[in-house]
Tab-separated table of C-alpha atoms and ligand atoms in Angstrom:
chain	number	residue	atom	x	y	z
A	5	MET	CA	-16.675	5.879	9.581
A	6	THR	CA	-14.937	2.728	10.835
A	7	ASN	CA	-12.462	2.884	13.698
A	8	PRO	CA	-9.259	1.055	12.636
A	9	ASN	CA	-8.299	0.388	16.222
A	10	PRO	CA	-11.417	-0.131	18.313
A	11	GLY	CA	-10.477	0.081	21.998
A	12	GLY	CA	-6.755	-0.262	21.476
A	13	ALA	CA	-3.978	2.297	21.793
A	14	SER	CA	-1.954	3.084	18.676
A	15	LEU	CA	1.590	1.772	18.380
A	16	LEU	CA	2.591	5.439	18.588
A	17	ALA	CA	0.911	5.766	21.984
A	18	LYS	CA	2.654	2.624	23.206
A	19	HIS	CA	6.150	3.603	22.072
A	20	LEU	CA	6.345	7.423	22.281
A	21	THR	CA	7.526	7.424	25.893
A	22	PRO	CA	8.683	10.626	27.646
A	23	ALA	CA	12.271	9.383	27.300
A	24	VAL	CA	11.875	8.823	23.540
A	25	TRP	CA	10.251	12.257	23.155
A	26	GLU	CA	13.117	13.947	25.061
A	27	ALA	CA	15.734	12.111	23.002
A	28	LEU	CA	14.192	12.905	19.589
A	29	LYS	CA	12.160	16.130	19.924
A	30	ASP	CA	14.907	18.514	18.709
A	31	LYS	CA	16.206	16.365	15.847
A	32	GLU	CA	15.649	17.280	12.178
A	33	THR	CA	16.498	15.473	8.942
A	34	ARG	CA	18.196	17.244	6.035
A	35	TYR	CA	14.762	17.593	4.391
A	36	GLY	CA	13.552	19.334	7.567
A	37	VAL	CA	11.478	16.435	8.928
A	38	ARG	CA	11.017	16.662	12.701
A	39	LEU	CA	9.567	14.248	15.241
A	40	ILE	CA	6.384	16.325	15.476
A	41	ASP	CA	5.865	15.786	11.725
A	42	VAL	CA	6.325	12.013	12.022
A	43	VAL	CA	3.789	11.704	14.875
A	44	ALA	CA	1.310	14.358	13.672
A	45	SER	CA	-1.286	11.888	12.335
A	46	GLY	CA	-1.361	9.737	15.454
A	47	LEU	CA	-1.594	12.779	17.741
A	48	ALA	CA	-4.487	14.179	15.705
A	49	HIS	CA	-6.225	10.770	15.586
A	50	PRO	CA	-5.683	8.698	18.749
A	51	GLU	CA	-7.865	6.006	17.151
A	52	SER	CA	-4.993	5.261	14.736
A	53	SER	CA	-3.646	1.711	14.772
A	54	ILE	CA	-0.107	2.833	13.943
A	55	GLY	CA	-0.027	6.666	14.057
A	56	VAL	CA	3.250	7.546	12.305
A	57	TYR	CA	4.392	8.429	8.793
A	58	ALA	CA	8.053	8.942	7.752
A	59	GLY	CA	8.866	12.119	5.807
A	60	ASP	CA	12.027	10.765	4.167
A	61	GLU	CA	14.532	7.892	4.187
A	62	GLU	CA	16.584	9.575	6.940
A	63	SER	CA	13.524	9.553	9.249
A	64	TYR	CA	13.886	5.784	9.592
A	65	GLU	CA	17.406	6.222	10.998
A	66	LEU	CA	17.094	9.488	12.910
A	67	PHE	CA	13.830	8.484	14.639
A	68	ALA	CA	14.680	4.776	14.952
A	69	PRO	CA	14.171	4.767	18.770
A	70	LEU	CA	10.469	5.356	18.006
A	71	LEU	CA	10.076	3.709	14.597
A	72	ASP	CA	12.070	0.494	15.162
A	73	PRO	CA	9.801	-0.780	17.979
A	74	ILE	CA	6.741	0.026	15.824
A	75	ILE	CA	8.285	-1.831	12.855
A	76	ALA	CA	9.195	-4.783	15.102
A	77	LYS	CA	5.663	-4.976	16.518
A	78	TYR	CA	3.897	-4.741	13.137
A	79	HIS	CA	6.211	-6.901	11.002
A	80	GLY	CA	8.021	-9.033	13.610
A	81	PHE	CA	11.239	-7.557	12.171
A	82	GLY	CA	14.082	-6.589	14.498
A	83	PRO	CA	16.681	-3.765	14.145
A	84	ASP	CA	19.307	-6.312	12.954
A	85	GLY	CA	17.011	-7.728	10.251
A	86	ARG	CA	17.845	-7.520	6.575
A	87	HIS	CA	14.976	-7.546	4.086
A	88	THR	CA	15.218	-9.697	0.929
A	89	SER	CA	12.920	-9.661	-2.117
A	90	ASP	CA	11.830	-12.447	-4.496
A	91	LEU	CA	9.662	-11.375	-7.417
A	92	ASP	CA	10.420	-14.432	-9.602
A	93	PRO	CA	7.080	-15.950	-10.759
A	94	ALA	CA	8.890	-19.282	-11.273
A	95	HIS	CA	9.238	-19.496	-7.484
A	96	LEU	CA	5.539	-19.006	-6.856
A	97	ASP	CA	3.485	-22.135	-6.312
A	98	ALA	CA	-0.055	-20.772	-5.877
A	99	PRO	CA	-2.501	-22.586	-8.181
A	100	ASN	CA	-5.940	-21.019	-8.531
A	101	PRO	CA	-7.806	-21.843	-5.270
A	102	ASP	CA	-11.231	-21.245	-6.846
A	103	PRO	CA	-11.106	-22.210	-10.543
A	104	GLU	CA	-14.915	-22.404	-10.725
A	105	GLY	CA	-15.237	-18.852	-9.398
A	106	ARG	CA	-17.681	-19.831	-6.659
A	107	TYR	CA	-16.230	-17.486	-4.005
A	108	VAL	CA	-13.331	-15.313	-5.204
A	109	VAL	CA	-14.601	-12.258	-7.072
A	110	SER	CA	-11.206	-10.752	-7.960
A	111	THR	CA	-7.498	-10.682	-7.178
A	112	ARG	CA	-5.337	-7.571	-6.761
A	113	ILE	CA	-1.622	-7.339	-5.936
A	114	ARG	CA	-0.113	-3.900	-5.348
A	115	VAL	CA	3.259	-2.572	-4.328
A	116	ALA	CA	4.159	0.904	-3.093
A	117	ARG	CA	7.246	2.641	-4.458
A	118	ASN	CA	8.862	6.057	-3.960
A	119	LEU	CA	11.563	7.658	-6.101
A	120	CYS	CA	15.059	7.772	-4.644
A	121	CYS	CA	16.631	11.173	-3.943
A	122	PHE	CA	13.302	12.829	-3.067
A	123	PRO	CA	11.577	13.093	0.306
A	124	LEU	CA	8.609	10.803	0.919
A	125	GLY	CA	5.094	12.177	0.452
A	126	PRO	CA	4.670	14.069	3.735
A	127	ALA	CA	7.754	16.259	3.072
A	128	LEU	CA	7.396	16.802	-0.703
A	129	THR	CA	7.037	20.410	-1.832
A	130	ARG	CA	4.472	21.168	-4.557
A	131	ARG	CA	7.324	21.565	-7.025
A	132	GLU	CA	8.967	18.267	-6.043
A	133	ARG	CA	5.629	16.458	-6.238
A	134	ARG	CA	5.158	17.789	-9.808
A	135	ILE	CA	8.659	16.607	-10.742
A	136	VAL	CA	7.844	13.154	-9.341
A	137	GLU	CA	4.608	13.080	-11.359
A	138	ALA	CA	6.347	14.139	-14.586
A	139	THR	CA	9.171	11.609	-14.068
A	140	VAL	CA	6.773	8.721	-13.394
A	141	VAL	CA	4.375	9.632	-16.232
A	142	ARG	CA	7.281	9.806	-18.695
A	143	ALA	CA	8.406	6.309	-17.662
A	144	LEU	CA	4.853	4.915	-17.909
A	145	ALA	CA	4.396	6.425	-21.383
A	146	SER	CA	7.154	4.197	-22.764
A	147	LEU	CA	5.613	0.910	-21.588
A	148	GLU	CA	4.569	-1.463	-24.383
A	149	GLY	CA	2.144	-4.284	-25.088
A	150	ASP	CA	-0.443	-5.038	-22.420
A	151	LEU	CA	1.321	-2.625	-20.027
A	152	SER	CA	0.786	0.364	-22.305
A	153	GLY	CA	-1.933	2.784	-21.289
A	154	ARG	CA	-2.827	6.379	-20.525
A	155	TYR	CA	-2.365	8.749	-17.569
A	156	TYR	CA	-5.369	10.645	-16.198
A	157	PRO	CA	-4.505	13.629	-13.970
A	158	LEU	CA	-6.991	13.932	-11.112
A	159	TYR	CA	-7.647	17.636	-11.674
A	160	GLU	CA	-8.929	16.873	-15.202
A	161	MET	CA	-11.274	14.090	-14.021
A	162	ASP	CA	-14.968	14.933	-13.585
A	163	HIS	CA	-16.737	13.886	-10.389
A	164	ALA	CA	-18.844	11.150	-12.024
A	165	THR	CA	-15.760	9.501	-13.584
A	166	LYS	CA	-13.906	9.673	-10.256
A	167	GLU	CA	-16.828	8.160	-8.357
A	168	ARG	CA	-17.233	5.382	-10.928
A	169	LEU	CA	-13.525	4.447	-10.817
A	170	ILE	CA	-13.551	4.441	-6.985
A	171	ALA	CA	-16.758	2.372	-6.848
A	172	ASN	CA	-15.183	-0.151	-9.230
A	173	HIS	CA	-12.047	-0.379	-7.034
A	174	PHE	CA	-9.687	1.170	-9.572
A	175	LEU	CA	-9.024	4.624	-8.088
A	176	PHE	CA	-7.920	5.691	-4.593
A	177	LYS	CA	-10.497	7.235	-2.239
A	178	GLU	CA	-10.014	10.864	-1.203
A	179	GLY	CA	-9.994	12.696	2.117
A	180	ASP	CA	-8.526	9.984	4.365
A	181	ARG	CA	-8.235	11.761	7.754
A	182	PHE	CA	-5.009	9.965	8.674
A	183	LEU	CA	-3.287	10.926	5.416
A	184	GLU	CA	-4.621	14.480	5.786
A	185	ALA	CA	-3.079	14.863	9.244
A	186	ALA	CA	0.221	13.422	7.964
A	187	GLY	CA	0.420	16.115	5.276
A	188	LEU	CA	-0.019	13.588	2.463
A	189	ASN	CA	-3.024	15.387	0.980
A	190	ARG	CA	-1.224	18.752	0.764
A	191	ASP	CA	-2.000	20.689	-2.494
A	192	TRP	CA	-4.632	18.069	-3.428
A	193	PRO	CA	-5.419	17.266	-6.283
A	194	ASP	CA	-2.263	18.842	-7.796
A	195	ALA	CA	0.149	16.223	-9.339
A	196	ARG	CA	-2.133	13.287	-8.440
A	197	GLY	CA	-3.540	10.881	-10.988
A	198	ILE	CA	-3.957	7.356	-12.257
A	199	PHE	CA	-2.436	5.446	-15.171
A	200	HIS	CA	-4.129	2.336	-16.504
A	201	ASN	CA	-4.072	0.013	-19.496
A	202	GLU	CA	-7.067	-0.609	-21.737
A	203	ASN	CA	-8.706	-3.331	-19.618
A	204	LYS	CA	-7.643	-1.944	-16.213
A	205	THR	CA	-5.584	-4.994	-15.264
A	206	PHE	CA	-2.462	-2.831	-14.830
A	207	LEU	CA	-2.768	0.492	-13.004
A	208	VAL	CA	-0.468	2.987	-11.283
A	209	TRP	CA	-1.619	5.541	-8.727
A	210	VAL	CA	0.588	8.647	-8.647
A	211	ASN	CA	1.216	10.705	-5.478
A	212	GLU	CA	-1.436	9.253	-3.182
A	213	GLU	CA	-0.056	7.836	0.094
A	214	ASP	CA	3.128	6.843	-1.745
A	215	GLN	CA	4.506	8.306	-4.960
A	216	LEU	CA	3.568	5.132	-6.855
A	217	ARG	CA	1.115	2.350	-6.122
A	218	ILE	CA	1.742	-0.216	-8.879
A	219	ILE	CA	-1.244	-2.533	-9.264
A	220	SER	CA	-2.042	-5.743	-11.135
A	221	MET	CA	-5.627	-6.930	-10.807
A	222	GLN	CA	-8.291	-8.985	-12.577
A	223	PRO	CA	-11.533	-10.890	-11.924
A	224	GLY	CA	-11.152	-14.389	-10.479
A	225	ALA	CA	-8.485	-16.132	-8.388
A	226	ASP	CA	-5.543	-16.649	-10.782
A	227	LEU	CA	-2.939	-15.414	-8.289
A	228	GLU	CA	-0.068	-16.591	-10.504
A	229	GLU	CA	-1.213	-14.583	-13.529
A	230	VAL	CA	-1.754	-11.410	-11.469
A	231	PHE	CA	1.662	-11.827	-9.809
A	232	ALA	CA	3.431	-12.479	-13.135
A	233	ARG	CA	1.974	-9.315	-14.677
A	234	LEU	CA	3.088	-7.246	-11.676
A	235	ALA	CA	6.579	-8.743	-11.678
A	236	ARG	CA	6.924	-8.018	-15.404
A	237	ALA	CA	5.738	-4.418	-14.914
A	238	LEU	CA	8.153	-3.885	-12.019
A	239	GLY	CA	11.013	-5.187	-14.153
A	240	GLU	CA	10.149	-2.665	-16.854
A	241	LEU	CA	9.754	0.213	-14.366
A	242	GLU	CA	13.023	-0.614	-12.560
A	243	ARG	CA	14.761	-0.083	-15.955
A	244	ARG	CA	13.268	3.405	-16.156
A	245	LEU	CA	13.109	4.634	-12.540
A	246	THR	CA	15.283	4.347	-9.395
A	247	PHE	CA	13.228	3.524	-6.332
A	248	ALA	CA	14.044	4.421	-2.720
A	249	ARG	CA	15.161	1.347	-0.828
A	250	SER	CA	17.561	0.370	1.956
A	251	GLU	CA	19.529	-2.801	2.741
A	252	ARG	CA	17.723	-3.121	6.063
A	253	LEU	CA	14.136	-2.085	5.249
A	254	GLY	CA	13.723	-2.901	1.562
A	255	TYR	CA	11.513	-0.523	-0.411
A	256	LEU	CA	10.867	2.656	1.607
A	257	THR	CA	7.362	3.986	2.162
A	258	SER	CA	5.716	6.771	4.130
A	259	CYS	CA	3.811	4.401	6.439
A	260	PRO	CA	6.043	1.805	8.170
A	261	THR	CA	3.373	-0.862	7.636
A	262	ASN	CA	4.238	-0.841	3.928
A	263	LEU	CA	8.043	-1.226	4.142
A	264	GLY	CA	10.006	-4.100	2.604
A	265	THR	CA	8.052	-5.672	-0.235
A	266	ALA	CA	5.548	-2.828	0.109
A	267	MET	CA	3.163	-5.471	-1.233
A	268	ARG	CA	-0.457	-6.077	-0.396
A	269	ALA	CA	-1.806	-9.153	-2.192
A	270	SER	CA	-5.563	-9.455	-1.783
A	271	VAL	CA	-8.639	-11.266	-2.925
A	272	HIS	CA	-12.226	-10.061	-2.821
A	273	VAL	CA	-13.978	-13.152	-1.543
A	274	ARG	CA	-17.728	-13.629	-1.037
A	275	LEU	CA	-18.384	-15.755	2.064
A	276	PRO	CA	-22.101	-15.522	2.925
A	277	ARG	CA	-22.134	-18.544	5.187
A	278	LEU	CA	-19.223	-17.560	7.474
A	279	PRO	CA	-19.554	-15.116	10.378
A	280	GLU	CA	-17.100	-12.196	10.130
A	281	GLU	CA	-15.383	-13.217	13.366
A	282	LYS	CA	-14.750	-16.698	11.937
A	283	ILE	CA	-13.325	-15.193	8.737
A	284	LYS	CA	-11.006	-12.942	10.775
A	285	ALA	CA	-9.902	-15.885	12.949
A	286	ILE	CA	-8.997	-18.101	9.988
A	287	ALA	CA	-7.317	-15.182	8.192
A	288	GLY	CA	-5.348	-14.306	11.341
A	289	ASP	CA	-4.137	-17.905	11.683
A	290	HIS	CA	-2.595	-17.524	8.204
A	291	GLY	CA	-1.009	-14.090	8.798
A	292	LEU	CA	-3.744	-12.353	6.817
A	293	GLN	CA	-5.857	-9.282	7.575
A	294	VAL	CA	-9.481	-8.608	6.606
A	295	ARG	CA	-10.676	-5.276	5.191
A	296	GLY	CA	-14.108	-4.265	3.916
A	297	THR	CA	-15.281	-4.301	0.316
A	298	HIS	CA	-13.807	-0.866	-0.379
A	299	GLY	CA	-10.499	-1.454	1.352
A	300	GLU	CA	-9.100	0.167	4.442
A	301	HIS	CA	-11.569	1.697	6.899
A	302	SER	CA	-14.576	0.230	5.014
A	303	ASP	CA	-17.123	-2.451	5.896
A	304	ALA	CA	-18.011	-5.583	3.979
A	305	GLU	CA	-20.918	-5.194	1.542
A	306	GLY	CA	-22.826	-8.223	0.281
A	307	ASP	CA	-20.539	-10.555	2.275
A	308	VAL	CA	-17.549	-9.543	0.109
A	309	TYR	CA	-14.350	-9.262	2.160
A	310	ASP	CA	-10.887	-7.991	1.181
A	311	VAL	CA	-8.427	-10.586	2.528
A	312	SER	CA	-4.702	-9.847	2.221
A	313	ASN	CA	-1.244	-10.439	3.684
A	314	LYS	CA	-0.536	-8.330	6.794
A	315	ARG	CA	3.261	-8.479	6.920
A	316	ARG	CA	5.218	-6.779	4.117
A	317	LEU	CA	8.740	-6.614	5.643
A	318	GLY	CA	10.963	-9.621	6.425
A	319	ILE	CA	8.917	-11.726	4.013
A	320	THR	CA	9.489	-12.006	0.248
A	321	GLU	CA	6.865	-11.186	-2.361
A	322	VAL	CA	6.598	-14.866	-3.291
A	323	GLU	CA	6.126	-15.832	0.378
A	324	ALA	CA	3.435	-13.157	0.828
A	325	VAL	CA	1.401	-14.454	-2.112
A	326	ARG	CA	1.860	-18.064	-0.985
A	327	GLN	CA	0.555	-16.995	2.449
A	328	LEU	CA	-2.529	-15.486	0.812
A	329	SER	CA	-3.043	-18.625	-1.278
A	330	ALA	CA	-2.917	-20.884	1.787
A	331	GLY	CA	-5.277	-18.638	3.744
A	332	VAL	CA	-7.798	-18.455	0.901
A	333	ARG	CA	-7.778	-22.255	0.631
A	334	ALA	CA	-8.484	-22.517	4.363
A	335	LEU	CA	-11.376	-20.037	4.080
A	336	LEU	CA	-12.902	-21.849	1.086
A	337	ALA	CA	-12.584	-25.198	2.844
A	338	GLU	CA	-14.526	-23.732	5.791
A	339	ALA	CA	-17.088	-22.066	3.499
A	340	SER	CA	-17.936	-25.139	1.427
B	449	LIG	P1	-4.262	-0.322	-0.645
B	449	LIG	O1	-4.639	-1.568	-1.317
B	449	LIG	O2	-3.554	0.607	-1.562
B	449	LIG	O3	-3.546	-0.577	0.641
B	449	LIG	P2	-7.078	0.073	0.092
B	449	LIG	O4	-7.190	-0.954	1.150
B	449	LIG	O5	-7.785	1.368	0.318
B	449	LIG	O6	-5.597	0.513	-0.249
B	449	LIG	O7	-7.642	-0.587	-1.293
B	449	LIG	C1	-7.570	0.216	-2.449
B	449	LIG	C2	-8.659	-0.176	-3.421
B	449	LIG	O8	-8.376	-1.493	-3.913
B	449	LIG	C3	-10.057	-0.250	-2.778
B	449	LIG	O9	-10.999	0.258	-3.703
B	449	LIG	C4	-10.288	-1.717	-2.632
B	449	LIG	O10	-11.663	-2.056	-2.707
B	449	LIG	C5	-9.561	-2.257	-3.847
B	449	LIG	N1	-9.201	-3.674	-3.730
B	449	LIG	C6	-8.414	-4.243	-2.798
B	449	LIG	N2	-8.323	-5.572	-3.024
B	449	LIG	C7	-9.051	-5.841	-4.145
B	449	LIG	C8	-9.357	-7.007	-4.887
B	449	LIG	N3	-8.857	-8.208	-4.549
B	449	LIG	N4	-10.165	-6.893	-5.981
B	449	LIG	C9	-10.665	-5.693	-6.336
B	449	LIG	N5	-10.418	-4.528	-5.679
B	449	LIG	C10	-9.625	-4.621	-4.596
B	450	LIG	N1	-4.932	4.543	9.542
B	450	LIG	C1	-3.505	4.716	9.836
B	450	LIG	C2	-2.612	3.945	8.837
B	450	LIG	C3	-2.434	2.501	9.094
B	450	LIG	C4	-1.856	1.686	7.962
B	450	LIG	N2	-2.575	1.994	6.677
B	450	LIG	C5	-2.007	2.776	5.732
B	450	LIG	N3	-0.767	3.142	5.807
B	450	LIG	N4	-2.795	3.105	4.676
B	450	LIG	C6	-3.306	4.243	11.262
B	450	LIG	O1	-2.272	4.544	11.852
B	450	LIG	O2	-4.218	3.585	11.734
């Protein structure tokens, strides 16, 4: 089990001072979210890198004395910032960095979304979570063309199918200790599931860490094609659903690391000749983070690394993908 924060203190530990605790400990949002709920995961797991999860939109205002410094540290985004989005594929200039497929195994771009007028995952009741599922599944059922597909509720999925989808990077893992402590796995597997099209290039996770994780992915390094499919899908879903977002923070998510674009654009890249520390150094120089072959809290297998944008707030979607493109080019230049 990897430690996401070897040796370091979580951002919660750094910013939950006695003064902040005194100021916020008796506050409660209209959905009943209290400070102890927001910090529960980081208190249960001191090895957390961040340690907090918001229970609703109001949490980001009511508990701002704790959450704003954490947001500023992670995203470099101050309390007076205003997030802007740009999902126009015409603005993206990110030609395929590996057209011969020598290094990049696959590309995946995902965004998190939550429905407006509901709490976020940690504060959803079982009934609310089922309403979210039904609302999202109804919207997905009306998608057409290459975005059309089928929804698979988790409780109907046999173990072998689940394991195969997880191993092939299509389905979320289960039992994350940080999500468990945040209350995000409550009533599992009720109202959780996955939607995907025929060839699994467009997928939507329902009620995992966020209420939707909307994913475009395919083999190879055609960042522009993956981005265009995601942008098209988001346009269709925005016509059918109203997502939680704020002027200041963009799209709202349970973990503050996912605010703003809520986008993680990643490549699986095989780099057998580069030491991991060198890969992390080059990625870091380009604002990128390195995860293992099976995503967060996993190790690399067969020299395949998950390289993705770190910042999601105060940067547009186009800028995030351009950042990934530039970082991948730097890695391939070093690897060849
Ligand atoms: P998230 O992407 O939602 O933040 P994870 O880091 O756990 O969460 O990744 C989710 C899944 O997506 C994992 O199975 C991971 O291996 C897979 N994944 C991430 N990037 C890629 C990629 N470029 N190609 C294929 N699978 C990927
Ligand atoms: N492991 C938790 C979450 C960090 C960000 N990743 C998310 N949100 N999946 C931590 O605080 O380290």
